[in-house]
Amino acid sequence: MKLVFVRDKGQMCNNIVQFAHAYAWAREHGVRAVSLRFAYKYRYFRICSTAWHNPLVYLVVKFLVWAGVLHDLDYNSLTTDFTPGEEKLLGRRKPTVISGWLVRHYDLVEKYEDELRQLFALTDRRQRQVDRTFAGMVGEGRRTIGLHIRRGDYRTFMGGRYFLDDEQYIDAVRRTMALHADARWTVIVCTNDASLDIGRYRKALEGADVHLSRGNAWTDLGLLAKCDYVLGVPSSYSLVATLYGHTRLHWLAKEDTAAFTEESFYGFTTAMRTMDGWFGGDTPRPRRLLFLVSRLLDGGIDTVLLRYLDMFAYDANYEVTLAIGCNMGELEVFRDRIPETVKVIYLVDNKTLCQFRIDRFLRRVGTLRKLFGEMVFTTIERRIKARRIRQLEREADVVIDFDVCHTAFLGDSDRPTFGWIHFSVESLMEQNSRRTHRILRRLGAYTHIVAICHAMEDELRRYVPELCDRVRCVYNPIDTNVLLEMADEPLETDYPYILAVERLEESQKDISTLLRAYAMLDIPQALVIVGKGADEQRLRTLADELKISEKTHFVGFQSNPYKWMRHADLLVHSAKFEGFGCVLAEALLLHVPVVASDCQIGPREVLDNGRAGSLVPVGDAAAMAAAIRDELRGGKAGERAHHVAAQGEKFSSTTIKPQLETLFNR
């Protein structure tokens, strides 16, 4: 006997709807379907006591999937046809696992609806409890309305189209009661809104008995199923209530103002087709973006990532998931800046494994522990990441490896995968040629390779010519409105200053040259350095040696560096090599004069070959001092104004987002 194991994420009623289609298809073709979710979870239903539905089966199948033994059929697009994957499934002898929410066979579900109703009936004990609760709410001879109020994630889902206020729900109840104006009514309210004011409903629905159910998921489901009518926004929860029998459902939306009729209330399969039509037909399903990043700290890549998340998180056309390689705890200074609509997942969240990574980052790991960790912990981490990324890939439409650290874990899927390159290949080659060659060899894993400036794009085309057609340039985006808002926050300083905003790590940055340049100047402005890093103490010592420590202020990490930038007389960016230099683009948008090292990649392109700011040779303190002096005198401000405005517009998120959408929707 062939078995089909059905798995999916999501909540209880999503699993019921998904399994209903898979079961009906399997039943029609003589195949046995088993739900992995109801093998170990949601033990409220009769299906949980049928053959194969037990935790042991779940554990064994999970292991076989993890080991790659079982074939996996993934439904990632809405279809009601007999798919090639299903045709292949019938020809296989081995058990198969199907995944994905979008398996659909409406006619077969209708054919086997009675069997599904029996499988997902509540157990006898739980049904008796529901019956007692219902009887305590509803007197004899009363008609009943089950009102399912969905809040929470529906505030942003599909642009808030189905996030209704209390007046809209109350109006829907009134229109339902008008179907039988002479009847006595009981309204049972089930909701995930813990702050719902039920008194408002009782006052507005005078003449009806209004009860707020405080039961759990299966109790509320049972109560809705016993009502004559169910009202709710499109949701699998209220949908499943109609599976049980006589109750019928009316879907609600903000624009729904027409009078209700008996025909506007649907049974199970009609309601399901209607909901899918809205979510998968007339209203396209949001495009699911999966961002992968190895860790979320306080660097430039992390800052840029937050901009991408902000750009798509509040757009109803997208659903965004951020998968972070390891939970770095308190080191994640940007964690609270991740938009609330973004689903955040840690690929590795084991306390022991994460603590090792934290200690490595803070350089407090001894040689023996480091050797053991790299041999044992790293091996375990890689297995965990490979498994989690494969799972997340199945649920995404677009996969974005934001720091090109996950090529070894990306599977052979038909989803577009993007590798984001934030560094100069030639500069990194000088630093670590072995690692750079390894990265370049793996770029073939991506369907698209994004460079963050044209000079970097040209480098990639030279180093990996066989991938030329995959390389695109997309500048790092800057949300001008957010930038200006943050820049306008008050800053309590009473002295003029020039500013550097950089990570204090001399392997890439070059604060030492800036300190030497500043020591050559006799200017009233102090030097403020925003940032932290491993070389901070060495730089402080250098400032002491140069006798400029009294006028040099190391202010550490600042969650809002833009208010410092707004009030600076000049921004100086000193580096040995760069990927892009976001801080330069931000300074242009804030109309702050700029002096920057003329690195191989980044500053020259951002500053329009020196027309929007001063460029000086890398490591040349005298040239930097001269450029700082010239910029502070303001002699070039007038001739640069046009170039500054034009360059700033190139990096605005309103310019960048359409470019990204074109790529993501290919």
XYZ file of C-alpha atoms in Angstrom:
666
model
C 0.000 0.000 0.000
C 1.442 3.357 -1.016
C 1.368 6.172 1.527
C 1.341 9.919 1.001
C 2.443 11.939 4.014
C 1.124 15.484 4.117
C 3.015 18.215 5.926
C 2.742 21.954 6.132
C 3.278 24.847 8.456
C 0.622 27.261 9.587
C -2.158 26.897 12.080
C -4.662 24.169 12.761
C -7.337 24.987 10.189
C -4.789 25.673 7.444
C -3.644 22.099 7.995
C -7.215 20.775 7.801
C -7.918 22.546 4.488
C -4.611 21.409 2.979
C -5.137 17.814 4.093
C -8.727 17.813 2.803
C -7.498 18.265 -0.784
C -4.615 15.824 -0.424
C -6.871 13.209 1.195
C -9.536 13.567 -1.499
C -6.953 13.173 -4.269
C -5.363 10.156 -2.571
C -8.768 8.567 -1.886
C -9.737 8.939 -5.548
C -6.556 7.181 -6.709
C -6.393 4.390 -4.170
C -3.566 5.917 -2.145
C -3.438 6.244 1.647
C -2.926 9.823 2.897
C -1.518 10.539 6.358
C -1.264 13.991 7.974
C 1.990 14.556 9.832
C 0.491 17.496 11.709
C -2.382 15.432 13.103
C -0.006 12.596 13.942
C 1.434 14.535 16.880
C -0.448 17.838 17.221
C -4.049 19.059 17.512
C -5.189 15.841 19.155
C -8.799 17.060 19.320
C -10.082 15.273 16.228
C -11.043 11.712 15.397
C -8.406 11.509 12.674
C -5.753 11.509 15.420
C -6.857 8.061 16.573
C -6.867 6.473 13.104
C -4.081 4.282 11.722
C -0.689 5.906 11.085
C -1.616 9.056 12.999
C 0.747 8.805 15.946
C 3.960 10.556 17.102
C 6.180 7.601 16.154
C 5.173 7.856 12.480
C 5.789 11.598 12.628
C 9.318 11.177 14.019
C 10.265 8.451 11.554
C 8.995 10.412 8.538
C 10.685 13.602 9.735
C 13.972 11.707 9.971
C 13.552 10.192 6.492
C 12.790 13.637 5.041
C 15.816 15.126 6.805
C 17.986 12.299 5.469
C 16.658 12.884 1.934
C 15.195 9.358 1.629
C 11.606 10.383 0.838
C 10.595 12.134 -2.373
C 9.061 15.576 -1.785
C 6.263 17.044 -3.919
C 5.808 20.766 -3.252
C 2.705 22.775 -4.167
C 3.966 26.337 -4.441
C 1.455 27.688 -6.923
C -2.317 27.455 -7.036
C -3.523 24.752 -9.424
C -6.539 22.488 -9.707
C -5.097 20.427 -12.549
C -3.627 16.953 -12.308
C 0.002 18.021 -11.939
C 3.048 16.261 -13.414
C 4.248 15.762 -9.854
C 1.065 13.893 -8.940
C 1.317 11.806 -12.090
C 4.873 10.869 -11.163
C 3.726 10.148 -7.607
C 1.276 7.492 -8.828
C 4.084 5.769 -10.708
C 6.374 5.562 -7.677
C 6.413 2.683 -5.257
C 7.976 4.526 -2.345
C 6.011 6.695 0.086
C 5.977 10.389 -0.784
C 5.754 13.594 1.224
C 3.744 16.520 -0.133
C 4.224 20.064 1.118
C 2.684 23.443 0.468
C -0.626 25.146 1.101
C -1.750 25.340 -2.512
C -2.799 21.770 -3.297
C -6.371 22.038 -4.619
C -8.926 19.488 -5.921
C -12.321 21.072 -5.247
C -14.507 18.503 -6.988
C -12.853 15.633 -5.136
C -13.198 17.427 -1.807
C -16.900 17.817 -2.514
C -17.120 14.133 -3.414
C -15.487 12.997 -0.163
C -16.820 15.762 2.069
C -18.747 13.350 4.311
C -15.589 11.331 4.997
C -13.654 14.498 5.772
C -16.413 15.606 8.119
C -16.053 12.347 10.042
C -12.258 12.515 10.136
C -12.253 16.028 11.556
C -15.163 15.637 13.916
C -14.195 16.469 17.486
C -13.623 13.530 19.792
C -16.727 12.517 21.766
C -15.489 14.020 25.032
C -14.676 17.364 23.455
C -17.906 17.458 21.459
C -19.904 16.927 24.671
C -18.059 19.874 26.220
C -18.884 22.078 23.208
C -22.534 20.996 23.366
C -22.768 21.963 27.061
C -21.149 25.345 26.422
C -23.444 26.041 23.469
C -26.539 25.054 25.423
C -25.527 27.438 28.210
C -25.374 30.316 25.740
C -28.355 29.630 23.470
C -31.911 29.342 24.692
C -34.484 27.200 22.962
C -36.018 28.604 19.804
C -33.289 31.154 19.150
C -31.417 31.616 15.891
C -27.643 31.887 16.177
C -24.860 33.873 14.521
C -21.233 32.924 15.000
C -19.051 36.030 14.590
C -15.367 35.325 13.978
C -13.361 38.540 14.510
C -9.837 38.269 13.099
C -7.363 40.951 14.116
C -3.614 40.587 14.801
C -1.753 39.884 11.549
C -4.759 40.997 9.474
C -3.840 44.630 10.183
C -1.238 44.421 7.393
C -2.294 41.281 5.475
C -3.176 42.230 1.894
C -2.938 45.902 2.763
C -5.454 45.620 5.619
C -8.321 44.813 3.249
C -9.792 42.369 5.770
C -8.962 44.263 8.962
C -12.447 45.415 10.002
C -13.330 47.721 12.875
C -16.066 46.997 15.416
C -18.715 49.038 13.579
C -18.216 46.993 10.410
C -18.623 43.711 12.289
C -21.694 45.039 14.133
C -23.242 46.196 10.848
C -22.705 42.714 9.350
C -24.524 41.134 12.315
C -27.436 43.545 11.910
C -27.756 42.723 8.197
C -27.782 39.019 9.029
C -30.437 39.486 11.707
C -32.549 41.323 9.102
C -32.940 38.011 7.222
C -35.369 36.955 9.971
C -36.518 40.200 11.537
C -39.018 38.550 13.895
C -36.589 35.942 15.267
C -34.846 35.982 18.617
C -31.097 36.004 18.124
C -27.997 34.843 19.957
C -24.585 36.044 18.791
C -21.458 34.092 19.780
C -18.248 36.071 19.296
C -14.929 34.242 18.800
C -11.805 36.355 18.373
C -8.034 36.567 18.674
C -8.343 40.190 19.868
C -7.719 40.059 23.620
C -8.726 43.720 24.026
C -12.133 43.415 22.321
C -14.828 45.493 24.073
C -17.721 43.020 24.123
C -19.866 45.581 25.955
C -19.890 47.698 22.802
C -21.404 44.794 20.862
C -24.042 44.120 23.526
C -25.077 47.768 23.564
C -25.172 48.069 19.751
C -27.042 44.773 19.225
C -29.858 45.497 21.626
C -32.400 42.678 21.690
C -29.834 39.959 20.939
C -27.976 37.837 23.464
C -24.273 38.442 22.836
C -21.679 36.053 24.291
C -17.893 36.264 24.097
C -16.353 32.822 23.926
C -13.187 32.494 25.969
C -12.551 28.925 24.902
C -9.547 27.436 23.147
C -9.147 26.807 19.413
C -11.246 23.646 19.222
C -13.993 24.972 21.526
C -14.505 28.087 19.412
C -14.427 26.011 16.237
C -17.122 23.720 17.645
C -19.282 26.671 18.712
C -19.086 28.329 15.292
C -19.985 25.015 13.645
C -23.227 24.792 15.655
C -24.463 28.264 14.631
C -27.041 28.874 11.904
C -24.863 31.534 10.240
C -21.170 32.346 10.468
C -19.700 35.765 9.691
C -15.984 36.342 9.258
C -13.239 37.724 7.074
C -11.588 35.181 4.735
C -9.823 32.702 7.012
C -9.405 28.949 7.088
C -10.723 28.975 10.683
C -14.254 30.154 9.892
C -14.091 28.125 6.660
C -13.558 24.844 8.521
C -16.556 25.616 10.758
C -18.762 25.184 7.672
C -17.376 21.688 7.081
C -19.334 20.296 10.006
C -22.875 20.532 8.786
C -25.710 22.941 8.500
C -23.923 26.220 9.201
C -23.247 28.581 6.312
C -20.714 31.348 5.944
C -20.598 34.900 4.618
C -17.150 36.346 3.919
C -16.704 39.956 5.028
C -14.549 42.718 3.561
C -14.303 46.476 4.131
C -16.129 47.320 0.934
C -19.004 44.855 1.632
C -22.124 47.048 2.109
C -24.814 45.154 0.164
C -27.856 43.612 1.827
C -27.416 39.968 2.846
C -29.559 37.215 1.353
C -29.717 33.501 2.030
C -27.775 33.029 -1.222
C -24.879 35.158 0.023
C -24.084 32.516 2.664
C -22.006 29.605 1.390
C -21.340 26.012 2.276
C -17.822 24.578 2.688
C -16.661 23.972 -0.888
C -18.249 27.129 -2.331
C -16.752 29.253 0.448
C -13.375 27.637 -0.167
C -13.466 28.350 -3.906
C -14.485 31.943 -3.189
C -11.671 32.493 -0.688
C -9.091 31.018 -3.045
C -10.423 33.229 -5.818
C -9.684 36.281 -3.692
C -6.317 35.129 -2.397
C -5.082 33.292 -5.463
C -7.095 34.684 -8.347
C -8.528 38.183 -8.636
C -6.297 39.383 -5.801
C -2.804 37.975 -6.371
C -1.111 36.244 -3.457
C 1.649 38.400 -1.954
C 5.091 37.513 -3.265
C 7.075 35.757 -0.542
C 10.607 37.104 -0.082
C 13.127 35.151 1.991
C 16.208 37.092 3.118
C 19.153 35.054 4.416
C 21.924 36.661 6.483
C 24.611 34.933 8.555
C 24.247 37.282 11.536
C 22.614 40.608 12.403
C 25.068 42.960 14.089
C 25.909 46.635 13.597
C 27.826 46.662 10.316
C 27.130 48.267 6.972
C 25.545 45.143 5.468
C 23.190 44.903 8.444
C 22.172 48.569 8.058
C 21.453 48.111 4.362
C 19.476 44.937 5.046
C 17.152 46.884 7.340
C 16.475 49.273 4.464
C 15.439 46.428 2.203
C 13.172 45.035 4.910
C 11.571 48.461 5.430
C 11.053 48.827 1.683
C 9.022 45.610 1.316
C 7.654 44.847 4.798
C 4.730 47.280 4.593
C 3.906 46.607 0.951
C 0.800 44.410 0.689
C 2.242 42.801 -2.443
C 4.985 41.105 -0.415
C 5.426 38.865 2.597
C 8.916 39.059 4.063
C 10.811 36.468 6.090
C 14.261 37.124 7.536
C 16.335 34.039 8.383
C 19.349 34.878 10.575
C 22.128 32.306 10.745
C 22.710 32.464 14.487
C 21.118 34.161 17.488
C 23.766 36.600 18.721
C 21.690 37.847 21.660
C 22.506 41.316 22.966
C 24.996 41.913 20.147
C 22.025 42.327 17.804
C 21.687 46.062 18.349
C 19.367 46.444 15.334
C 16.943 43.685 16.375
C 14.234 46.113 17.486
C 14.465 47.980 14.169
C 13.244 45.000 12.147
C 9.721 45.856 10.919
C 7.010 44.133 12.941
C 5.480 42.558 9.834
C 8.706 40.670 9.037
C 8.766 37.065 10.181
C 12.137 36.503 11.890
C 13.641 33.020 12.141
C 16.994 31.934 13.553
C 18.479 29.064 11.597
C 20.498 28.102 14.681
C 19.059 29.010 18.078
C 20.708 26.420 20.315
C 22.190 28.122 23.395
C 25.503 26.212 23.325
C 26.080 26.666 19.588
C 25.156 30.343 19.665
C 27.318 31.075 22.700
C 30.329 29.653 20.867
C 29.667 32.025 17.944
C 29.281 34.970 20.318
C 32.552 34.138 22.095
C 34.320 33.750 18.734
C 33.105 37.167 17.662
C 34.241 38.734 20.949
C 37.616 36.955 20.663
C 37.346 35.139 23.962
C 37.763 31.573 22.721
C 40.922 29.651 23.586
C 42.811 27.587 21.025
C 41.506 24.184 22.177
C 37.890 25.371 22.409
C 38.202 27.035 19.020
C 39.533 23.820 17.462
C 36.810 21.714 19.070
C 34.114 24.202 18.100
C 35.142 24.331 14.464
C 35.274 20.533 14.236
C 32.091 19.713 16.169
C 29.862 22.781 16.528
C 30.373 23.957 12.948
C 29.462 20.518 11.585
C 26.262 20.452 13.635
C 25.418 24.025 12.608
C 25.803 23.234 8.924
C 23.407 20.297 9.159
C 20.844 22.364 11.001
C 21.146 25.263 8.529
C 20.887 22.988 5.498
C 17.675 21.451 6.792
C 16.084 24.763 7.837
C 16.963 26.559 4.595
C 15.495 23.724 2.519
C 12.272 24.089 4.487
C 12.192 27.859 4.100
C 12.986 27.658 0.378
C 9.838 25.641 -0.204
C 7.723 28.438 1.260
C 9.398 31.314 -0.635
C 8.954 32.743 -4.114
C 12.287 34.586 -4.076
C 15.401 33.712 -2.031
C 17.911 36.495 -1.294
C 21.266 35.454 0.165
C 22.226 38.877 1.428
C 25.817 38.152 2.413
C 26.538 35.219 0.019
C 27.203 32.872 2.956
C 24.598 30.209 2.153
C 25.444 28.821 -1.283
C 26.233 25.390 0.162
C 22.720 25.135 1.616
C 20.597 26.290 -1.308
C 18.692 23.451 -2.934
C 17.905 22.721 -6.560
C 14.607 24.579 -6.740
C 12.984 26.540 -9.544
C 12.800 29.665 -7.382
C 14.934 32.654 -8.329
C 17.897 32.984 -5.950
C 19.858 36.193 -5.534
C 23.386 36.573 -4.223
C 24.127 40.106 -2.962
C 27.779 41.177 -3.344
C 28.815 43.992 -0.989
C 32.587 43.955 -1.492
C 35.259 44.725 -4.047
C 36.526 41.436 -5.455
C 40.014 42.785 -6.122
C 40.371 44.339 -2.669
C 39.177 41.167 -0.986
C 41.520 39.159 -3.175
C 44.421 41.157 -1.734
C 43.174 40.476 1.781
C 42.328 36.775 1.427
C 42.659 35.309 -2.065
C 41.749 31.771 -0.991
C 38.435 32.815 0.527
C 37.674 35.096 -2.417
C 38.243 32.316 -4.961
C 35.946 30.075 -2.930
C 33.184 32.691 -3.018
C 33.582 33.224 -6.750
C 33.384 29.473 -7.445
C 30.071 29.286 -5.620
C 28.366 32.203 -7.374
C 26.986 29.785 -9.966
C 24.478 28.665 -7.330
C 22.542 31.908 -7.859
C 20.202 32.685 -10.727
C 20.951 36.396 -10.226
C 24.030 38.145 -8.806
C 23.561 41.699 -7.559
C 26.481 44.117 -7.303
C 25.903 47.344 -5.375
C 27.767 49.628 -7.786
C 28.799 49.579 -11.442
C 32.527 49.312 -10.701
C 31.825 46.170 -8.680
C 29.622 44.876 -11.493
C 32.530 45.306 -13.919
C 34.868 43.454 -11.541
C 32.502 40.493 -11.304
C 32.159 40.304 -15.082
C 35.948 40.132 -15.354
C 36.425 37.507 -12.650
C 33.452 35.271 -13.547
C 32.842 35.923 -17.258
C 30.772 32.756 -17.571
C 28.173 34.390 -15.272
C 28.041 37.765 -17.059
C 24.378 37.420 -17.969
C 23.447 36.941 -14.311
C 25.172 40.051 -12.923
C 23.148 43.218 -12.291
C 23.907 46.486 -10.514
C 21.450 47.784 -7.906
C 22.518 50.635 -5.637
C 21.879 50.385 -1.912
C 18.547 52.160 -1.299
C 17.996 55.017 1.122
C 14.523 55.958 2.351
C 14.779 59.736 2.164
C 11.759 60.336 4.413
C 13.144 58.132 7.189
C 16.610 59.628 6.787
C 15.315 63.196 7.135
C 13.068 62.273 10.056
C 15.943 60.672 11.984
C 18.311 63.491 11.073
C 15.894 66.032 12.568
C 16.030 64.446 16.028
C 17.658 66.791 18.579
C 21.392 66.521 19.289
C 22.886 68.072 22.393
C 26.271 69.373 21.281
C 27.561 72.902 21.708
C 30.671 72.699 19.554
C 31.384 72.537 15.810
C 32.790 69.267 14.493
C 33.753 67.195 11.491
C 32.434 63.640 11.494
C 33.464 60.088 10.629
C 30.919 57.241 10.748
C 32.796 53.961 10.375
C 33.547 50.600 11.906
C 36.776 50.890 13.897
C 38.613 48.054 12.189
C 41.767 49.003 10.340
C 41.739 45.897 8.161
C 39.286 47.770 5.901
C 38.756 51.237 7.321
C 41.532 53.768 7.745
C 40.767 55.973 10.726
C 44.498 56.206 11.487
C 45.024 58.262 8.311
C 42.133 60.522 9.319
C 43.693 61.052 12.768
C 47.026 61.974 11.196
C 45.330 64.357 8.781
C 43.394 65.996 11.609
C 46.642 66.454 13.579
C 47.993 68.529 10.658
C 45.080 70.956 10.842
C 44.551 73.958 13.041
C 40.770 74.256 12.861
C 38.094 75.073 15.465
C 36.072 71.942 14.682
C 36.419 68.881 16.879
C 36.656 65.409 15.336
C 33.729 63.130 16.218
C 34.059 59.422 15.392
C 30.853 57.351 15.442
C 31.374 53.590 15.531
C 32.994 50.789 17.439
C 35.317 47.938 16.585
C 38.315 45.859 17.537
C 40.857 48.629 16.920
C 39.241 51.328 19.026
C 41.870 51.271 21.772
C 44.720 51.373 19.253
C 43.132 54.414 17.627
C 42.658 56.144 20.976
C 46.323 55.543 21.722
C 47.263 57.046 18.348
C 45.151 60.138 19.130
C 47.074 60.525 22.405
C 50.402 60.212 20.579
C 49.326 62.849 18.040
C 48.211 65.139 20.911
C 44.684 65.489 19.532
C 42.813 63.374 22.093
C 41.203 66.423 23.756
C 39.514 67.422 20.498
C 38.819 63.862 19.275
C 35.599 62.291 20.554
C 34.997 58.555 20.153
C 31.240 58.411 20.792
C 30.814 54.685 20.056
C 27.907 53.008 18.278
C 24.941 55.289 17.658
C 21.600 53.826 16.625
C 20.868 57.155 14.934
C 24.055 58.523 13.340
C 22.046 60.805 11.055
C 21.409 63.493 13.680
C 25.195 63.662 14.068
C 25.532 63.906 10.307
C 22.934 66.666 10.023
C 24.892 68.996 12.357
C 28.388 68.172 11.061
C 30.370 70.769 9.148
C 31.914 67.985 7.077
C 31.826 64.197 6.732
C 35.170 62.440 6.232
C 35.255 58.832 5.091
C 38.686 57.237 5.306
C 39.031 53.632 4.122
C 41.479 51.260 2.433
C 38.726 49.628 0.385
C 34.950 49.823 0.192
C 31.963 48.012 -1.185
C 29.816 51.071 -1.734
C 30.032 53.607 1.098
C 26.412 54.173 2.148
C 27.403 56.925 4.513
C 28.551 58.999 1.528
C 25.171 58.721 -0.203
C 23.412 59.618 3.057
C 25.605 62.703 3.421
C 24.705 63.802 -0.122
C 20.988 63.499 0.656
C 21.534 65.602 3.803
C 23.645 68.146 1.828
C 26.684 67.647 4.066
C 30.069 68.261 2.352
C 32.175 65.125 1.921
C 35.848 64.140 1.789
C 36.540 60.457 1.014
C 39.408 58.114 0.247
C 39.490 57.308 -3.457
C 39.124 53.556 -2.977
C 39.119 51.193 -5.931
C 35.368 50.653 -5.561
C 32.605 52.860 -4.181
C 33.416 56.485 -3.275
C 34.370 57.658 -6.784
C 31.079 56.358 -8.187
C 28.996 57.736 -5.302
C 30.668 61.164 -5.525
C 30.352 61.367 -9.324
C 34.113 61.245 -9.980
C 34.744 63.999 -7.446
C 32.074 66.404 -8.722
C 29.849 65.842 -5.655
C 32.647 65.677 -3.066
C 36.419 65.588 -2.597
C 38.431 62.422 -3.299
C 41.934 61.885 -1.917
C 44.456 59.054 -2.425
C 44.112 56.150 0.001
C 46.415 56.536 3.013
C 47.544 60.073 2.108
C 47.119 62.093 5.309
C 48.496 65.333 3.836
C 46.098 65.228 0.880
C 43.208 64.486 3.229
C 44.138 67.416 5.468
C 44.259 69.742 2.446
C 40.862 68.512 1.177
C 39.282 68.962 4.630
C 40.614 72.524 4.769
C 39.273 73.333 1.290
C 35.817 71.874 1.959
C 35.467 73.759 5.253
C 36.200 77.002 3.397
C 33.159 76.212 1.191
C 34.644 77.414 -2.067
C 33.229 74.530 -4.140
C 29.738 74.361 -2.617
C 28.013 76.291 -5.398
C 29.405 74.349 -8.330
C 28.665 71.041 -6.571
C 25.029 71.683 -5.686
C 23.645 70.271 -8.942
C 25.831 67.140 -8.804
C 24.965 66.518 -5.138
C 21.204 66.621 -5.861
C 21.489 64.388 -8.951
C 23.652 61.808 -7.184
C 21.395 61.727 -4.131
C 18.360 60.922 -6.278
C 20.121 57.845 -7.710
C 20.230 56.235 -4.260
C 16.678 57.049 -3.167
C 14.485 54.017 -2.409
C 11.834 55.415 -4.770
C 14.388 54.992 -7.571
C 15.736 51.613 -6.430
C 12.514 49.763 -5.554
C 11.130 49.509 -9.138
C 14.478 48.060 -10.235
C 14.264 45.400 -7.538
C 10.649 44.556 -8.324
C 11.595 43.994 -11.951
C 14.282 41.542 -10.831
C 12.138 39.779 -8.218
C 9.221 39.290 -10.602
C 11.186 37.841 -13.496
